[in-house]
Amino acid sequence: KNQVEQSPQSLIILEGKNCTLQCNYTVSPFSNLRWYKQDTGRGPVSLTIMTFSENTKSNGRYTATLDADTKQSSLHITASQLSDSASYICVVRSSGGSYIPTFGRGTSLIVHP
Amino acid sequence: DGGITQSPKYLFRKEGQNVTLSCEQNLNHDAMYWYRQDPGQGLRLIYYSQIVNDFQKGDIAEGYSVSREKKESFPLTVTSAQKNPTAFYLCASSIGVNTEAFFGQGTRLTVV
């Protein structure tokens, strides 16, 4: 069964600090992995997408990494801002079968001033 | 503005009543989806449609129904058969089934 596990479940950091969110998956065969940011009460917005051949991809202060061998991804946030407070969701697509993505439960990040 | 619009943002219904959630997109996307989000859980797929006049059940379709009569519209009806309908409902669309999904802002349904 395809699964996506995210850790930690929640995280509280001070403004200006860095943090790293983890995503482990068992989806196979792998197509791509996407990180979404979801503000409270809003729809998710894509931050970055990783394909099999990509190890690192940045989007401003967000840097995603992918290790396809160990089936792990991380999202690193640099110099956090109050606006980074949100839920971060890891979504993995398979290249076989129905193409329907598998969603992680998300990591809830709170940035305190 | 191009995008995907869900309405209403908040919806209250009495138990036993059917309710329809609206989802409209002007992105010219072929695929549309409905997800349900509960606290502490990942998004769960209710229904999806890859093309007009066609739709498929997702993981939790029981108690829900959809239609796809127009490319731009994919309304979701929550029927009285849905045992626990109170949730946050998200609609999404994509060019194809294996491309980036763009989400609406969600509808929070509360059944009392």
mmCIF file of C-alpha atoms in Angstrom:
data_model
loop_
_atom_site.group_PDB
_atom_site.id
_atom_site.type_symbol
_atom_site.label_atom_id
_atom_site.label_comp_id
_atom_site.label_asym_id
_atom_site.label_seq_id
_atom_site.Cartn_x
_atom_site.Cartn_y
_atom_site.Cartn_z
ATOM 1 C CA LYS A 1 0.000 0.000 0.000
ATOM 2 C CA ASN A 2 1.297 3.460 -0.939
ATOM 3 C CA GLN A 3 1.994 5.563 2.135
ATOM 4 C CA VAL A 4 3.487 8.957 2.916
ATOM 5 C CA GLU A 5 4.675 9.665 6.446
ATOM 6 C CA GLN A 6 5.646 13.132 7.616
ATOM 7 C CA SER A 7 7.531 14.223 10.684
ATOM 8 C CA PRO A 8 7.366 15.956 12.975
ATOM 9 C CA GLN A 9 3.596 16.239 13.292
ATOM 10 C CA SER A 10 4.005 19.773 14.637
ATOM 11 C CA LEU A 11 6.868 22.177 15.155
ATOM 12 C CA ILE A 12 7.271 25.503 16.931
ATOM 13 C CA ILE A 13 10.240 27.726 16.158
ATOM 14 C CA LEU A 14 11.294 31.323 16.710
ATOM 15 C CA GLU A 15 11.249 33.818 13.899
ATOM 16 C CA GLY A 16 14.541 33.879 12.032
ATOM 17 C CA LYS A 17 15.441 30.283 12.835
ATOM 18 C CA ASN A 18 15.807 27.488 10.287
ATOM 19 C CA CYS A 19 13.881 24.217 10.320
ATOM 20 C CA THR A 20 13.656 20.977 8.384
ATOM 21 C CA LEU A 21 10.553 18.908 7.729
ATOM 22 C CA GLN A 22 10.745 15.241 6.759
ATOM 23 C CA CYS A 23 8.764 13.069 4.365
ATOM 24 C CA ASN A 24 9.198 9.293 3.962
ATOM 25 C CA TYR A 25 7.230 7.406 1.350
ATOM 26 C CA THR A 26 6.613 3.888 0.121
ATOM 27 C CA VAL A 27 4.971 4.896 -3.170
ATOM 28 C CA SER A 28 6.176 2.753 -6.039
ATOM 29 C CA PRO A 29 6.877 3.128 -8.883
ATOM 30 C CA PHE A 30 7.794 6.727 -8.124
ATOM 31 C CA SER A 31 6.846 9.586 -10.436
ATOM 32 C CA ASN A 32 7.246 12.817 -8.482
ATOM 33 C CA LEU A 33 7.036 14.380 -5.044
ATOM 34 C CA ARG A 34 5.523 17.752 -4.343
ATOM 35 C CA TRP A 35 5.543 19.941 -1.253
ATOM 36 C CA TYR A 36 2.488 22.091 -0.596
ATOM 37 C CA LYS A 37 1.972 24.912 1.889
ATOM 38 C CA GLN A 38 -1.498 25.214 3.363
ATOM 39 C CA ASP A 39 -2.464 28.265 5.384
ATOM 40 C CA THR A 40 -5.204 27.738 7.951
ATOM 41 C CA GLY A 41 -8.613 27.597 6.325
ATOM 42 C CA ARG A 42 -7.195 27.871 2.798
ATOM 43 C CA GLY A 43 -6.356 25.512 -0.032
ATOM 44 C CA PRO A 44 -2.827 24.091 -0.446
ATOM 45 C CA VAL A 45 -0.381 25.896 -2.711
ATOM 46 C CA SER A 46 2.501 24.127 -4.423
ATOM 47 C CA LEU A 47 6.003 25.064 -3.263
ATOM 48 C CA THR A 48 8.127 22.711 -5.302
ATOM 49 C CA ILE A 49 8.097 19.480 -7.252
ATOM 50 C CA MET A 50 10.837 16.855 -7.287
ATOM 51 C CA THR A 51 11.275 14.210 -9.963
ATOM 52 C CA PHE A 52 13.395 11.072 -9.793
ATOM 53 C CA SER A 53 16.524 12.684 -11.191
ATOM 54 C CA GLU A 54 16.476 15.762 -8.957
ATOM 55 C CA ASN A 55 18.276 15.911 -5.626
ATOM 56 C CA THR A 56 17.726 19.518 -4.610
ATOM 57 C CA LYS A 57 15.403 22.304 -5.638
ATOM 58 C CA SER A 58 14.966 25.744 -4.139
ATOM 59 C CA ASN A 59 12.111 28.216 -4.121
ATOM 60 C CA GLY A 60 13.233 31.325 -2.273
ATOM 61 C CA ARG A 61 13.776 30.388 1.367
ATOM 62 C CA TYR A 62 12.405 26.890 0.770
ATOM 63 C CA THR A 63 14.770 24.104 -0.293
ATOM 64 C CA ALA A 64 13.540 20.594 -0.975
ATOM 65 C CA THR A 65 15.759 17.537 -1.215
ATOM 66 C CA LEU A 66 15.002 14.067 -2.507
ATOM 67 C CA ASP A 67 16.784 10.770 -1.969
ATOM 68 C CA ALA A 68 14.993 8.338 -4.268
ATOM 69 C CA ASP A 69 17.076 5.421 -3.020
ATOM 70 C CA THR A 70 15.957 5.764 0.587
ATOM 71 C CA LYS A 71 12.585 7.231 -0.428
ATOM 72 C CA GLN A 72 13.006 10.304 1.699
ATOM 73 C CA SER A 73 12.473 13.993 1.112
ATOM 74 C CA SER A 74 13.023 17.023 3.273
ATOM 75 C CA LEU A 75 11.871 20.620 3.151
ATOM 76 C CA HIS A 76 14.271 23.122 4.675
ATOM 77 C CA ILE A 77 13.046 26.587 5.570
ATOM 78 C CA THR A 78 15.691 29.237 6.038
ATOM 79 C CA ALA A 79 15.357 32.367 8.171
ATOM 80 C CA SER A 80 11.739 31.644 9.049
ATOM 81 C CA GLN A 81 9.118 34.387 8.995
ATOM 82 C CA LEU A 82 5.790 34.662 10.765
ATOM 83 C CA SER A 83 4.077 34.060 7.425
ATOM 84 C CA ASP A 84 5.677 30.615 7.254
ATOM 85 C CA SER A 85 3.221 29.468 9.929
ATOM 86 C CA ALA A 86 1.173 26.883 8.057
ATOM 87 C CA SER A 87 0.772 23.188 7.394
ATOM 88 C CA TYR A 88 3.285 21.661 4.975
ATOM 89 C CA ILE A 89 2.047 18.677 3.034
ATOM 90 C CA CYS A 90 4.119 16.116 1.145
ATOM 91 C CA VAL A 91 2.388 14.516 -1.834
ATOM 92 C CA VAL A 92 3.792 11.630 -3.860
ATOM 93 C CA ARG A 93 2.599 10.416 -7.235
ATOM 94 C CA SER A 94 3.110 6.974 -8.660
ATOM 95 C CA SER A 95 3.874 6.420 -12.327
ATOM 96 C CA GLY A 96 1.828 3.246 -12.362
ATOM 97 C CA GLY A 97 -1.820 2.503 -11.904
ATOM 98 C CA SER A 98 -4.301 5.309 -11.417
ATOM 99 C CA TYR A 99 -1.873 8.265 -11.035
ATOM 100 C CA ILE A 100 -3.871 9.370 -7.988
ATOM 101 C CA PRO A 101 -1.437 11.026 -5.542
ATOM 102 C CA THR A 102 -0.862 9.950 -1.966
ATOM 103 C CA PHE A 103 -0.992 12.741 0.609
ATOM 104 C CA GLY A 104 0.897 12.906 3.868
ATOM 105 C CA ARG A 105 -0.881 14.219 6.960
ATOM 106 C CA GLY A 106 1.233 17.334 7.002
ATOM 107 C CA THR A 107 3.517 19.073 9.478
ATOM 108 C CA SER A 108 2.028 22.011 11.321
ATOM 109 C CA LEU A 109 4.618 24.766 11.677
ATOM 110 C CA ILE A 110 4.189 27.689 14.044
ATOM 111 C CA VAL A 111 6.662 30.544 13.914
ATOM 112 C CA HIS A 112 6.715 32.739 17.012
ATOM 113 C CA PRO A 113 8.059 36.297 17.098
ATOM 114 C CA ASP B 1 -8.243 36.209 -13.006
ATOM 115 C CA GLY B 2 -7.642 32.531 -13.736
ATOM 116 C CA GLY B 3 -8.329 30.175 -10.921
ATOM 117 C CA ILE B 4 -10.551 27.738 -9.148
ATOM 118 C CA THR B 5 -13.452 28.998 -7.079
ATOM 119 C CA GLN B 6 -15.345 27.202 -4.370
ATOM 120 C CA SER B 7 -18.517 28.495 -2.835
ATOM 121 C CA PRO B 8 -19.684 29.073 -0.269
ATOM 122 C CA LYS B 9 -16.726 29.347 2.115
ATOM 123 C CA TYR B 10 -18.861 28.296 5.087
ATOM 124 C CA LEU B 11 -21.982 26.148 4.953
ATOM 125 C CA PHE B 12 -24.307 25.004 7.687
ATOM 126 C CA ARG B 13 -26.923 22.305 7.236
ATOM 127 C CA LYS B 14 -29.249 20.292 9.374
ATOM 128 C CA GLU B 15 -28.661 16.588 9.691
ATOM 129 C CA GLY B 16 -30.542 14.608 7.071
ATOM 130 C CA GLN B 17 -30.424 17.300 4.393
ATOM 131 C CA ASN B 18 -28.536 17.016 1.152
ATOM 132 C CA VAL B 19 -26.178 19.875 0.337
ATOM 133 C CA THR B 20 -24.282 20.792 -2.827
ATOM 134 C CA LEU B 21 -20.849 22.401 -2.858
ATOM 135 C CA SER B 22 -19.876 24.412 -5.884
ATOM 136 C CA CYS B 23 -16.531 24.249 -7.707
ATOM 137 C CA GLU B 24 -15.777 26.260 -10.847
ATOM 138 C CA GLN B 25 -12.510 26.666 -12.729
ATOM 139 C CA ASN B 26 -11.520 28.866 -15.665
ATOM 140 C CA LEU B 27 -8.085 27.309 -16.165
ATOM 141 C CA ASN B 28 -9.282 25.090 -19.019
ATOM 142 C CA HIS B 29 -8.208 22.048 -17.014
ATOM 143 C CA ASP B 30 -9.507 18.626 -17.992
ATOM 144 C CA ALA B 31 -9.166 16.970 -14.581
ATOM 145 C CA MET B 32 -11.018 17.968 -11.430
ATOM 146 C CA TYR B 33 -11.025 16.492 -7.945
ATOM 147 C CA TRP B 34 -12.831 16.638 -4.619
ATOM 148 C CA TYR B 35 -10.979 16.037 -1.379
ATOM 149 C CA ARG B 36 -12.052 15.918 2.218
ATOM 150 C CA GLN B 37 -9.766 17.154 4.989
ATOM 151 C CA ASP B 38 -10.257 16.334 8.664
ATOM 152 C CA PRO B 39 -8.046 17.564 11.529
ATOM 153 C CA GLY B 40 -4.829 15.575 11.808
ATOM 154 C CA GLN B 41 -5.478 13.636 8.614
ATOM 155 C CA GLY B 42 -4.172 13.892 5.097
ATOM 156 C CA LEU B 43 -6.424 14.858 2.237
ATOM 157 C CA ARG B 44 -8.660 11.998 1.171
ATOM 158 C CA LEU B 45 -9.986 11.714 -2.361
ATOM 159 C CA ILE B 46 -13.765 11.599 -2.720
ATOM 160 C CA TYR B 47 -14.272 11.722 -6.502
ATOM 161 C CA TYR B 48 -12.290 12.761 -9.526
ATOM 162 C CA SER B 49 -13.078 13.472 -13.146
ATOM 163 C CA GLN B 50 -10.609 13.245 -16.010
ATOM 164 C CA ILE B 51 -12.959 14.553 -18.667
ATOM 165 C CA VAL B 52 -16.446 15.946 -19.119
ATOM 166 C CA ASN B 53 -19.274 13.477 -18.497
ATOM 167 C CA ASP B 54 -16.953 11.039 -16.786
ATOM 168 C CA PHE B 55 -15.971 10.642 -13.138
ATOM 169 C CA GLN B 56 -14.499 8.006 -10.869
ATOM 170 C CA LYS B 57 -14.869 7.153 -7.197
ATOM 171 C CA GLY B 58 -12.004 7.929 -4.903
ATOM 172 C CA ASP B 59 -11.190 6.376 -1.566
ATOM 173 C CA ILE B 60 -14.214 7.689 0.358
ATOM 174 C CA ALA B 61 -17.033 8.124 -2.180
ATOM 175 C CA GLU B 62 -19.805 6.644 -0.051
ATOM 176 C CA GLY B 63 -22.451 9.224 0.799
ATOM 177 C CA TYR B 64 -21.296 11.647 -1.911
ATOM 178 C CA SER B 65 -22.273 12.255 -5.522
ATOM 179 C CA VAL B 66 -20.857 14.416 -8.324
ATOM 180 C CA SER B 67 -21.596 15.488 -11.876
ATOM 181 C CA ARG B 68 -19.381 16.810 -14.650
ATOM 182 C CA GLU B 69 -21.694 18.246 -17.287
ATOM 183 C CA LYS B 70 -19.369 21.117 -18.116
ATOM 184 C CA LYS B 71 -15.586 21.294 -18.230
ATOM 185 C CA GLU B 72 -15.566 24.262 -15.849
ATOM 186 C CA SER B 73 -17.826 22.833 -13.166
ATOM 187 C CA PHE B 74 -17.643 19.871 -10.804
ATOM 188 C CA PRO B 75 -20.270 20.176 -8.031
ATOM 189 C CA LEU B 76 -20.231 17.827 -5.059
ATOM 190 C CA THR B 77 -23.413 16.752 -3.280
ATOM 191 C CA VAL B 78 -23.135 15.557 0.281
ATOM 192 C CA THR B 79 -26.106 13.312 0.835
ATOM 193 C CA SER B 80 -27.854 12.300 4.031
ATOM 194 C CA ALA B 81 -26.175 8.896 3.647
ATOM 195 C CA GLN B 82 -22.822 10.412 4.585
ATOM 196 C CA LYS B 83 -22.480 9.515 8.265
ATOM 197 C CA ASN B 84 -20.007 12.200 9.296
ATOM 198 C CA PRO B 85 -20.227 15.059 6.799
ATOM 199 C CA THR B 86 -18.763 17.865 8.908
ATOM 200 C CA ALA B 87 -15.372 18.584 7.357
ATOM 201 C CA PHE B 88 -13.313 20.926 5.185
ATOM 202 C CA TYR B 89 -13.862 20.175 1.500
ATOM 203 C CA LEU B 90 -11.286 21.049 -1.135
ATOM 204 C CA CYS B 91 -11.762 21.098 -4.877
ATOM 205 C CA ALA B 92 -8.788 20.954 -7.246
ATOM 206 C CA SER B 93 -8.103 20.895 -10.956
ATOM 207 C CA SER B 94 -5.182 19.974 -13.176
ATOM 208 C CA ILE B 95 -4.349 19.871 -16.866
ATOM 209 C CA GLY B 96 -4.110 16.103 -16.693
ATOM 210 C CA VAL B 97 -4.150 13.465 -14.001
ATOM 211 C CA ASN B 98 -0.372 13.510 -13.547
ATOM 212 C CA THR B 99 0.206 17.253 -13.465
ATOM 213 C CA GLU B 100 0.139 19.864 -10.731
ATOM 214 C CA ALA B 101 -3.197 20.251 -8.999
ATOM 215 C CA PHE B 102 -4.428 23.747 -8.217
ATOM 216 C CA PHE B 103 -6.707 23.983 -5.220
ATOM 217 C CA GLY B 104 -9.651 26.168 -4.396
ATOM 218 C CA GLN B 105 -9.960 27.908 -1.052
ATOM 219 C CA GLY B 106 -12.198 25.242 0.410
ATOM 220 C CA THR B 107 -15.686 24.998 1.871
ATOM 221 C CA ARG B 108 -16.145 24.285 5.541
ATOM 222 C CA LEU B 109 -19.323 22.281 5.972
ATOM 223 C CA THR B 110 -20.902 21.964 9.392
ATOM 224 C CA VAL B 111 -23.867 19.668 9.880
ATOM 225 C CA VAL B 112 -25.842 20.163 13.067
#
